[in-house]
PDB file of C-alpha atoms in Angstrom:
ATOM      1  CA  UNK A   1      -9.225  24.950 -13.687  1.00 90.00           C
ATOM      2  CA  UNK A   2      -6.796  27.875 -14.011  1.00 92.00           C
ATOM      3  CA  UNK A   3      -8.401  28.475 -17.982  1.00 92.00           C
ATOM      4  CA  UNK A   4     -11.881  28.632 -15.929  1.00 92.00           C
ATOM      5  CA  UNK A   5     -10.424  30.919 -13.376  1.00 92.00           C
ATOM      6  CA  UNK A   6      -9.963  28.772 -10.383  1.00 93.00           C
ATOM      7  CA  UNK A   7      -6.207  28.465  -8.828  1.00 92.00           C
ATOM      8  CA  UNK A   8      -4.612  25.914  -7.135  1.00 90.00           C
ATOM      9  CA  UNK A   9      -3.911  26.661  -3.349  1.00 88.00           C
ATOM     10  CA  UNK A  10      -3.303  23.787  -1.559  1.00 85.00           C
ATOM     11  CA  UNK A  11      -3.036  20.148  -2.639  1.00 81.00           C
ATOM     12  CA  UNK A  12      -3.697  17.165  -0.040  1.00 79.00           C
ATOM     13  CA  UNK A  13      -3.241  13.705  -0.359  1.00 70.00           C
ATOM     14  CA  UNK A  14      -7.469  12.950  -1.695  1.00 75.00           C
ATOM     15  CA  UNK A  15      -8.261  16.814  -2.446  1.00 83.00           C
ATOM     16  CA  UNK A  16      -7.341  19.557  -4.027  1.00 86.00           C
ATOM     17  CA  UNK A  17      -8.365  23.541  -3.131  1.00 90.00           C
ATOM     18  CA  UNK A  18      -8.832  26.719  -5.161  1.00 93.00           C
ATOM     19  CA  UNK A  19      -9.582  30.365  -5.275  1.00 92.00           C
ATOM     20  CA  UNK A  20     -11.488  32.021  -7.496  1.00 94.00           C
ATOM     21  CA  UNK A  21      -9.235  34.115  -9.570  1.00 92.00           C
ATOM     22  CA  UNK A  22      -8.673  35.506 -13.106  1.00 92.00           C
ATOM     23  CA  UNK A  23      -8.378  33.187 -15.717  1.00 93.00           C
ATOM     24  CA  UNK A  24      -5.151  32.529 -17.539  1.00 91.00           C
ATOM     25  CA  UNK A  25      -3.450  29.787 -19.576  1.00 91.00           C
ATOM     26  CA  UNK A  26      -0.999  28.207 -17.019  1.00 91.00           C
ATOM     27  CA  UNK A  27       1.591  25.043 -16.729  1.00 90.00           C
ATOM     28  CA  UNK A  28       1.712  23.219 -13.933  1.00 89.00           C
ATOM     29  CA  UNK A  29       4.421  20.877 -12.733  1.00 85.00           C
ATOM     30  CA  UNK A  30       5.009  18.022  -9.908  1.00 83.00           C
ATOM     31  CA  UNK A  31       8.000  17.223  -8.355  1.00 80.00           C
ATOM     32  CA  UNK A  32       9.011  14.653  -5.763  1.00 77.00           C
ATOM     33  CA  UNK A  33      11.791  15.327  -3.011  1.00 74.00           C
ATOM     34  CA  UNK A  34      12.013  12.243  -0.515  1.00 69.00           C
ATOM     35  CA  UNK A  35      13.889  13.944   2.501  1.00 69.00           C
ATOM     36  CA  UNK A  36      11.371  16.188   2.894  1.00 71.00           C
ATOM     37  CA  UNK A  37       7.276  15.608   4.703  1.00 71.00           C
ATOM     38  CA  UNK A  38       5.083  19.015   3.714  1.00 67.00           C
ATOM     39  CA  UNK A  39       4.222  20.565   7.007  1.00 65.00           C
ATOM     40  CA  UNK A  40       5.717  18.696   9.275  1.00 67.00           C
ATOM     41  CA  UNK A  41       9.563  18.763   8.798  1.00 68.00           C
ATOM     42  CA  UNK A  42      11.646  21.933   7.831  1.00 76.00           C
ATOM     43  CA  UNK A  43      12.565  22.561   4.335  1.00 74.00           C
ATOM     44  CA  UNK A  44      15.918  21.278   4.089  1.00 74.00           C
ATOM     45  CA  UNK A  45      18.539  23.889   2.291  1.00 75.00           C
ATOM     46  CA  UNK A  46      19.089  22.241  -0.979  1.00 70.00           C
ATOM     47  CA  UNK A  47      15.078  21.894  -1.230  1.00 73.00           C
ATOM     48  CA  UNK A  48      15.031  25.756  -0.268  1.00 75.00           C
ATOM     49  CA  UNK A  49      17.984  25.919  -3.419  1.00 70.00           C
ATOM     50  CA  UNK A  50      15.964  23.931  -5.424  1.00 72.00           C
ATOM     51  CA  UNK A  51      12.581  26.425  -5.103  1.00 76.00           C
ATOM     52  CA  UNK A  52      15.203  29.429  -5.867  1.00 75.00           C
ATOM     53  CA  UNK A  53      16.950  27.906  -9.334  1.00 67.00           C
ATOM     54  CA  UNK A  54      13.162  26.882 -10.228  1.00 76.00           C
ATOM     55  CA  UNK A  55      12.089  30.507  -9.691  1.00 81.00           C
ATOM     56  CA  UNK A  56      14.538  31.798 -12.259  1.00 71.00           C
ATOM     57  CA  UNK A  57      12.700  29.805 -14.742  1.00 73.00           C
ATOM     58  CA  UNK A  58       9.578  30.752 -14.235  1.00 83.00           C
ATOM     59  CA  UNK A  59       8.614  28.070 -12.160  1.00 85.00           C
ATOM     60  CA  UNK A  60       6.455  29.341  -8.906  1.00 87.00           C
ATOM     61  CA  UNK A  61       6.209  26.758  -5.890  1.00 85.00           C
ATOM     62  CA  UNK A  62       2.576  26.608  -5.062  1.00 85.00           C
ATOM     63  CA  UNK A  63       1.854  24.014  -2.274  1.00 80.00           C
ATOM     64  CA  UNK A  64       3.235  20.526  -1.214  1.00 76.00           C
ATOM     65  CA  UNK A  65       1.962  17.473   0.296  1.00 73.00           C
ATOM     66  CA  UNK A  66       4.410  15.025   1.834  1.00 69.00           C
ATOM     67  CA  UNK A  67       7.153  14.434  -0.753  1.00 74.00           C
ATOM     68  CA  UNK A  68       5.398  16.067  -3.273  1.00 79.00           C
ATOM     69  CA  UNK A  69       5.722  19.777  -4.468  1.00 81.00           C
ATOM     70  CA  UNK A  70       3.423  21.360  -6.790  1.00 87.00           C
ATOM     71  CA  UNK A  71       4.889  24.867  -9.090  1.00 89.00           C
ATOM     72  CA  UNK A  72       3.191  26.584 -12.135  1.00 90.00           C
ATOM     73  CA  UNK A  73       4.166  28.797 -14.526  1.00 90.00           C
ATOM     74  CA  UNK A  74       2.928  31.756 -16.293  1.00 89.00           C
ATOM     75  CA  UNK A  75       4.446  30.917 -19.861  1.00 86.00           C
ATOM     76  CA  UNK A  76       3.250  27.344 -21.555  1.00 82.00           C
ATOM     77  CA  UNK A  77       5.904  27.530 -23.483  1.00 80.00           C
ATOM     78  CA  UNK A  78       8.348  27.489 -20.432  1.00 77.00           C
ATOM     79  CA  UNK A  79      11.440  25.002 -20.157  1.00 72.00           C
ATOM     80  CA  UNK A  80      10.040  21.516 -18.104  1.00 72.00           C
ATOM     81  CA  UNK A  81      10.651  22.109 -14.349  1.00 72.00           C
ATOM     82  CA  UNK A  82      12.567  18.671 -14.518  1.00 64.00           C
ATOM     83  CA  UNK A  83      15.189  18.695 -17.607  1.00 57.00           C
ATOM     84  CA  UNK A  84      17.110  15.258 -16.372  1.00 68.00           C
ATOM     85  CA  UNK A  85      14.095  12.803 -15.823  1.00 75.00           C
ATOM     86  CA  UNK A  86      16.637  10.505 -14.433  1.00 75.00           C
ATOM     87  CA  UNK A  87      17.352  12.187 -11.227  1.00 73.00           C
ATOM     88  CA  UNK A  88      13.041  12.012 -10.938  1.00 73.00           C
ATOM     89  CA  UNK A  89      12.693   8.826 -11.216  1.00 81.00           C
ATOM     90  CA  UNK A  90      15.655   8.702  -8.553  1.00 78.00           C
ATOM     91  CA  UNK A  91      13.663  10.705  -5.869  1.00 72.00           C
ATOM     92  CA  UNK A  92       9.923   9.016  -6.949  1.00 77.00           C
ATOM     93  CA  UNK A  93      11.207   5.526  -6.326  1.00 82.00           C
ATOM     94  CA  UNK A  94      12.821   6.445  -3.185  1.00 76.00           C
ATOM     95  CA  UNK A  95       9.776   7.453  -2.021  1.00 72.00           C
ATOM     96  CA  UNK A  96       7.912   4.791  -3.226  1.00 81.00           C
ATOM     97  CA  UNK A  97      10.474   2.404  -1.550  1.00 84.00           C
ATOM     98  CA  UNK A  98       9.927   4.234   1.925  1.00 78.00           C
ATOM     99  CA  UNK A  99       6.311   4.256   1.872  1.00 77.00           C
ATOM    100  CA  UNK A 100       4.927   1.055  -0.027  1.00 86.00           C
ATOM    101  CA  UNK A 101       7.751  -1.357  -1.516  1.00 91.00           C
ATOM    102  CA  UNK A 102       8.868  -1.893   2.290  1.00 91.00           C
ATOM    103  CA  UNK A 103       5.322  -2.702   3.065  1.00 92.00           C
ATOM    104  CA  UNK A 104       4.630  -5.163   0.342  1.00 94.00           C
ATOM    105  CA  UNK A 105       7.659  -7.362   1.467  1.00 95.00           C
ATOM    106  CA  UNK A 106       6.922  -6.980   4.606  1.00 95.00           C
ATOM    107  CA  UNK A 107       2.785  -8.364   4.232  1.00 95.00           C
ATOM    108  CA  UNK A 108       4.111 -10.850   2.059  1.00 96.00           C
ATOM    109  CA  UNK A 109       6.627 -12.284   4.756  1.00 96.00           C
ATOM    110  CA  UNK A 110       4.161 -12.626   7.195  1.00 96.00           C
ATOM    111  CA  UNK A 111       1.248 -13.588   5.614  1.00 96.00           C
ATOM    112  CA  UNK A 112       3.909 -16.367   4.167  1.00 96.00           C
ATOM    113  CA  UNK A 113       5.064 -16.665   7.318  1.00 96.00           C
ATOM    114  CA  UNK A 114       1.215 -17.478   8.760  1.00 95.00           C
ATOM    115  CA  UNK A 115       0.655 -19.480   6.100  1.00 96.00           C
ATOM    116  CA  UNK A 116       3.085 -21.653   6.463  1.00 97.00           C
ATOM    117  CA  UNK A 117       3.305 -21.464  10.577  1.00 96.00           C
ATOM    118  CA  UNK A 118      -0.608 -22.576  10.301  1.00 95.00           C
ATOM    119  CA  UNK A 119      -0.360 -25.083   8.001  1.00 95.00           C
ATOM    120  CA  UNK A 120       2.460 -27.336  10.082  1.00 96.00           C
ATOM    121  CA  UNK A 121       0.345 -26.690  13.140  1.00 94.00           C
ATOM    122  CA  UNK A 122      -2.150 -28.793  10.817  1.00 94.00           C
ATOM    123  CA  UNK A 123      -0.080 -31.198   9.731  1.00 95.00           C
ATOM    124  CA  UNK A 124       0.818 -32.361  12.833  1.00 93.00           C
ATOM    125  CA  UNK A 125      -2.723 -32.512  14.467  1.00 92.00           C
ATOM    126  CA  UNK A 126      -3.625 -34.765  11.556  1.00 93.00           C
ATOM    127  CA  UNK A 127      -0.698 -36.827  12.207  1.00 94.00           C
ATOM    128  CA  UNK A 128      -1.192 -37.500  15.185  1.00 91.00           C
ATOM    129  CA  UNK A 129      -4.807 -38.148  14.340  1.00 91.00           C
ATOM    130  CA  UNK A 130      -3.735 -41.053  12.402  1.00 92.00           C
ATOM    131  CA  UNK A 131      -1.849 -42.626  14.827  1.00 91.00           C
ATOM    132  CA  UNK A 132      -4.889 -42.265  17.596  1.00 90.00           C
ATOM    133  CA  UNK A 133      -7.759 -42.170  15.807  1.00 89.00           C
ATOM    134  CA  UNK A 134      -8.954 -39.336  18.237  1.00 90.00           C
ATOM    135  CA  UNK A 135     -10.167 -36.011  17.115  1.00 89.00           C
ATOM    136  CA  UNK A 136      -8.923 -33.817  19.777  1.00 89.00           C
ATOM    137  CA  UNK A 137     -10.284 -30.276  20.466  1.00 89.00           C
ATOM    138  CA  UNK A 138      -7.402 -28.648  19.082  1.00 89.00           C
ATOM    139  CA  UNK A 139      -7.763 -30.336  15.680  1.00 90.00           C
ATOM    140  CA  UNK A 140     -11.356 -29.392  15.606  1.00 89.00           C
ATOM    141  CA  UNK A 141     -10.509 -25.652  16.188  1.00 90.00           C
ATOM    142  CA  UNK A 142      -7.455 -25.983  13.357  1.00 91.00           C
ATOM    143  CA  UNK A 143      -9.944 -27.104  10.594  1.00 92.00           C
ATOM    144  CA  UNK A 144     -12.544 -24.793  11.777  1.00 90.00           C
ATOM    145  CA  UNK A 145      -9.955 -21.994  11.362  1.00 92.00           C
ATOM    146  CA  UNK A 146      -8.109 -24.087   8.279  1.00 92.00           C
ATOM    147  CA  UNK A 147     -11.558 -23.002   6.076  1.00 90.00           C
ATOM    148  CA  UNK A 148     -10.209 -19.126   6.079  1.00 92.00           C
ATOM    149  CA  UNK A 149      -6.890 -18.244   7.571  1.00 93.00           C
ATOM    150  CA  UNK A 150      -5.152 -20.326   5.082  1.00 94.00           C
ATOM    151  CA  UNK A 151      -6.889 -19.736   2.079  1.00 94.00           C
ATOM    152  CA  UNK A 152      -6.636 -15.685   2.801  1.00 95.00           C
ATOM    153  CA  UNK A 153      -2.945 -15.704   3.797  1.00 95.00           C
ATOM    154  CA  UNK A 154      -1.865 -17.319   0.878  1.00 96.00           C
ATOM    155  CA  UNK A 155      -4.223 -14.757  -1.282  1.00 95.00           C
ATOM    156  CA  UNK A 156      -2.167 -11.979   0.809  1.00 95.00           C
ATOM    157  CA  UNK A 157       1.177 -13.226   0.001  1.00 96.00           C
ATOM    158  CA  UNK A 158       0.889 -13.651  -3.512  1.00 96.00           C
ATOM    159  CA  UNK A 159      -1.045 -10.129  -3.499  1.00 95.00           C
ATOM    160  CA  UNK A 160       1.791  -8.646  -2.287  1.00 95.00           C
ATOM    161  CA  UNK A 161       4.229 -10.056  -4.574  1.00 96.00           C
ATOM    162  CA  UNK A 162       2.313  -9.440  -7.819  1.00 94.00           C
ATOM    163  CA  UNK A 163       2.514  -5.466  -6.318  1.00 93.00           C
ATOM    164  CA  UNK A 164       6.261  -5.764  -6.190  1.00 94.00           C
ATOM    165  CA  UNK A 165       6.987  -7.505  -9.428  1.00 94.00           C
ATOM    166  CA  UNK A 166       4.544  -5.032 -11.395  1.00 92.00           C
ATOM    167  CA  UNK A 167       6.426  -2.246  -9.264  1.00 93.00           C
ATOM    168  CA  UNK A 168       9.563  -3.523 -11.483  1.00 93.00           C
ATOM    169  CA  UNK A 169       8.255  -4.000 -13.843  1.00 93.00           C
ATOM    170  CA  UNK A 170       7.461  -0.103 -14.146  1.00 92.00           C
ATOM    171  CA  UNK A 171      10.611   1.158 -12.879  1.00 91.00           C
ATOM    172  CA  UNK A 172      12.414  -0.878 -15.490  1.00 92.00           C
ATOM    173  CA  UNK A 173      10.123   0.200 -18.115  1.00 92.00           C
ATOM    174  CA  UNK A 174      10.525   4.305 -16.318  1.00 89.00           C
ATOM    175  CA  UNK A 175      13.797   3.822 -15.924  1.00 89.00           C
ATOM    176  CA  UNK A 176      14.594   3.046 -19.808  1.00 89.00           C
ATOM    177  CA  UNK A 177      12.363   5.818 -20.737  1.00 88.00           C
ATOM    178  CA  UNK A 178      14.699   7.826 -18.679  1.00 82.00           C
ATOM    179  CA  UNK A 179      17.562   7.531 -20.384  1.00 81.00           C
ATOM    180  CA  UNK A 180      16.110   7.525 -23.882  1.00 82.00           C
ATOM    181  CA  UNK A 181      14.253   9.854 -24.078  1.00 80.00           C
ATOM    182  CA  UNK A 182      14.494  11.857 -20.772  1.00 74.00           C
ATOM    183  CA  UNK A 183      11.013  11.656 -19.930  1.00 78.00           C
ATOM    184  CA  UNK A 184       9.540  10.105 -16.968  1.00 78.00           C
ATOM    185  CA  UNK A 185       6.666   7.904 -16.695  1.00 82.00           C
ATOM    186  CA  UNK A 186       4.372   8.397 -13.353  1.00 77.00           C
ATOM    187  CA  UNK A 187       3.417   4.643 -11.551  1.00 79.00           C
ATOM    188  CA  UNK A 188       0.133   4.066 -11.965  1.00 79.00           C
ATOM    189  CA  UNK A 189      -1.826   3.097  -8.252  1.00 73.00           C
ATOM    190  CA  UNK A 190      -4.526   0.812  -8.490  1.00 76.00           C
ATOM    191  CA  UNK A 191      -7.033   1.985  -5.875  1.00 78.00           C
ATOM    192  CA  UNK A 192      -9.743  -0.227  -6.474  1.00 85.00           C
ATOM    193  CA  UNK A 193      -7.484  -3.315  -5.985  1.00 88.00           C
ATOM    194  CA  UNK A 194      -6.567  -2.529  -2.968  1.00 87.00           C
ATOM    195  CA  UNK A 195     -10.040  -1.607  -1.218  1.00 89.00           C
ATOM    196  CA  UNK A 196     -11.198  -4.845  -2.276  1.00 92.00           C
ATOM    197  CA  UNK A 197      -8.202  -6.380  -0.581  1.00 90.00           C
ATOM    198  CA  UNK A 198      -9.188  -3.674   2.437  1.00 90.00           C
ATOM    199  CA  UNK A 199     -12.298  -4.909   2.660  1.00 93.00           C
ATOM    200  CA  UNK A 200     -11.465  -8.604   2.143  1.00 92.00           C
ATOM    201  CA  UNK A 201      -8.952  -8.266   4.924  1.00 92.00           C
ATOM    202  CA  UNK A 202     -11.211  -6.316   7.575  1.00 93.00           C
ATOM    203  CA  UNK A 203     -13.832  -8.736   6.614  1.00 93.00           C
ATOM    204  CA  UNK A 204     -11.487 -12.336   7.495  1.00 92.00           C
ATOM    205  CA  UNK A 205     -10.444 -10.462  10.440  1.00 92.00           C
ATOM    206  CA  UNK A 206     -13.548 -10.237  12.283  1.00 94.00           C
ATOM    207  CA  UNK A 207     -14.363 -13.669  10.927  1.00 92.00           C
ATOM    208  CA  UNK A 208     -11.150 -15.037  12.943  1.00 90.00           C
ATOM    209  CA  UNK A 209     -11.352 -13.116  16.137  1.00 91.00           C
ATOM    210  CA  UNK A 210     -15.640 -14.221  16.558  1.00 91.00           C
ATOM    211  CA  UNK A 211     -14.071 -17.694  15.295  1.00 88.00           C
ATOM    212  CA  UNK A 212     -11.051 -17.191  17.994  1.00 87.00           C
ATOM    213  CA  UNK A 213     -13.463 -16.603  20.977  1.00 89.00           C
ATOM    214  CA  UNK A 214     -15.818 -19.228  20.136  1.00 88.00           C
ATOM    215  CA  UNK A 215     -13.527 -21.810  20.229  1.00 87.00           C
ATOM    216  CA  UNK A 216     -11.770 -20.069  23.801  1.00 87.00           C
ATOM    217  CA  UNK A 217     -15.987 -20.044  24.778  1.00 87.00           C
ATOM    218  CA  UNK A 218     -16.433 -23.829  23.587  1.00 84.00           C
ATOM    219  CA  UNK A 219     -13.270 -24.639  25.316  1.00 83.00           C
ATOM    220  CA  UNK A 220     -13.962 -23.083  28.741  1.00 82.00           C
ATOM    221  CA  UNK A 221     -16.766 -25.507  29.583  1.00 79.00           C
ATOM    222  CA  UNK A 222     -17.688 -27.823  26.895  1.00 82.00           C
ATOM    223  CA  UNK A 223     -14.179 -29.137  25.531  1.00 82.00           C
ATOM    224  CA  UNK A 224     -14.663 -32.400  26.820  1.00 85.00           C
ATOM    225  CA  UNK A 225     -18.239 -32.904  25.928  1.00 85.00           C
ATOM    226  CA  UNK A 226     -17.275 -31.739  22.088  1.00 83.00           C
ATOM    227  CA  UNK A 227     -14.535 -34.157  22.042  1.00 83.00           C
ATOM    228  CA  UNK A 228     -16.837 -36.711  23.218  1.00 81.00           C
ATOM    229  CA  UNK A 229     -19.205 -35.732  20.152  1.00 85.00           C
ATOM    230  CA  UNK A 230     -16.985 -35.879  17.594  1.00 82.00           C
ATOM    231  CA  UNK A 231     -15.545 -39.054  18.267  1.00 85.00           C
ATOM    232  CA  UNK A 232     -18.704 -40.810  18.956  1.00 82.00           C
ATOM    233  CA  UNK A 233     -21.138 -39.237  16.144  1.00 74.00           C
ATOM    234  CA  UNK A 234     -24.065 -41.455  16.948  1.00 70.00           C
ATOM    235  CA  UNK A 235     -23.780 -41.059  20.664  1.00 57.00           C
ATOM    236  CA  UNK A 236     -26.768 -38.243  20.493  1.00 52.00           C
ATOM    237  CA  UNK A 237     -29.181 -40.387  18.187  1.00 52.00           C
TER     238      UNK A 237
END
């Protein structure tokens, strides 16, 4: 964009914006700094250091957006902005921790959590099924629910946990790379992964809340009168 005379001016998390400008060969750089949120908390002093020693190289601070900080540089052939990759791979997956790792344990304990929580409820209602011979309301509404709930909060759990096993996967992988050859390797999002699981989510929870109130309606007036039918199937013929 800068070779076609368009500059970087501000960078947000989905877009990026320019001004028209004169065209020159430039080299841009990112860098990561995980005590400090881009318009909304103050530059801390060894960030403010960190812009000054950078500027002695060349290196021009452009814009930032959360933890990240974009610079550029007149001269292509300028020193990398980040000489020990370690200490970048340091900040990045401190970030990344803050923002996303605590997330995916987090989904994956309580979708685990639901998972298993729903499935005793189940258990027991067929239990004590066995022992009576009586489908009760309750079970009815259990294997109503049992046909989604369980299915997606398993899905959710192991989701989750394939994130944060291929999330160290890469930092094991980044963090070799590191130290061998002082280069570090960006993590890779998967967008289209998670809108699918988005979507899949949004979609199972409307599904459980018109389920949900369905069963409360059903329940309000007709509880008995269900139980009736499904315990004497041929009582309607």
């Amino acid at each position: 964009m800068a070779l076609d005379g368009w500059m970087l001016t501000s960078y947000h998390e989905k877009t990026l914006e320019f001004e028209k400008t004169e065209p020159k060969q430039l080299k841009f750089a990112v860098s990561f700094f995980p005590d400090y949120v881009a318009g909304i908390s103050t530059p801390p002093e060894k960030l403010e250091k960190m812009w000054e020693f950078a500027e002695m190289d060349g290196w021009q601070h452009i814009t930032g957006n959360y933890h990240t900080q974009v610079f550029y540089n007149e001269n292509p052939g300028c020193m990398p902005l980040h000489t020990d990759a370690v200490v970048q791979l340091e900040n990045y997956d401190s970030i990344i921790q803050k923002q996303y790792v605590k997330r995916w344990k987090l989904c994956a304990v309580l979708s685990g959590g639901v998972f298993v929580g729903f499935m005793a409820l189940l258990a027991a209602a067929l239990i004590k099924y066995l022992s009576t011979k009586y489908i009760t309301f309750w079970l009815y509404s259990l294997i109503g629910i049992a046909r989604i709930l369980p299915i997606y909060t398993f899905g959710e759990c192991i989701f989750n946990i394939v994130k944060m096993s291929k999330y160290k996967k890469w930092h094991k992988k980044a963090q070799q790379t590191a130290k061998d050859d002082n280069n570090f390797i960006p993590l890779r999002a998967n967008n289209f992964t998670d809108k699918i699981n988005a979507g899949i989510s949004i979609g199972v929870m409307i599904g459980l809340v018109m389920q949900l109130f369905s069963f409360i309606w059903l329940s309000s007036f007709a509880k008995t009168a269900v139980e009736y039918m499904l315990n004497n199937p041929t009582a309607g013929q």
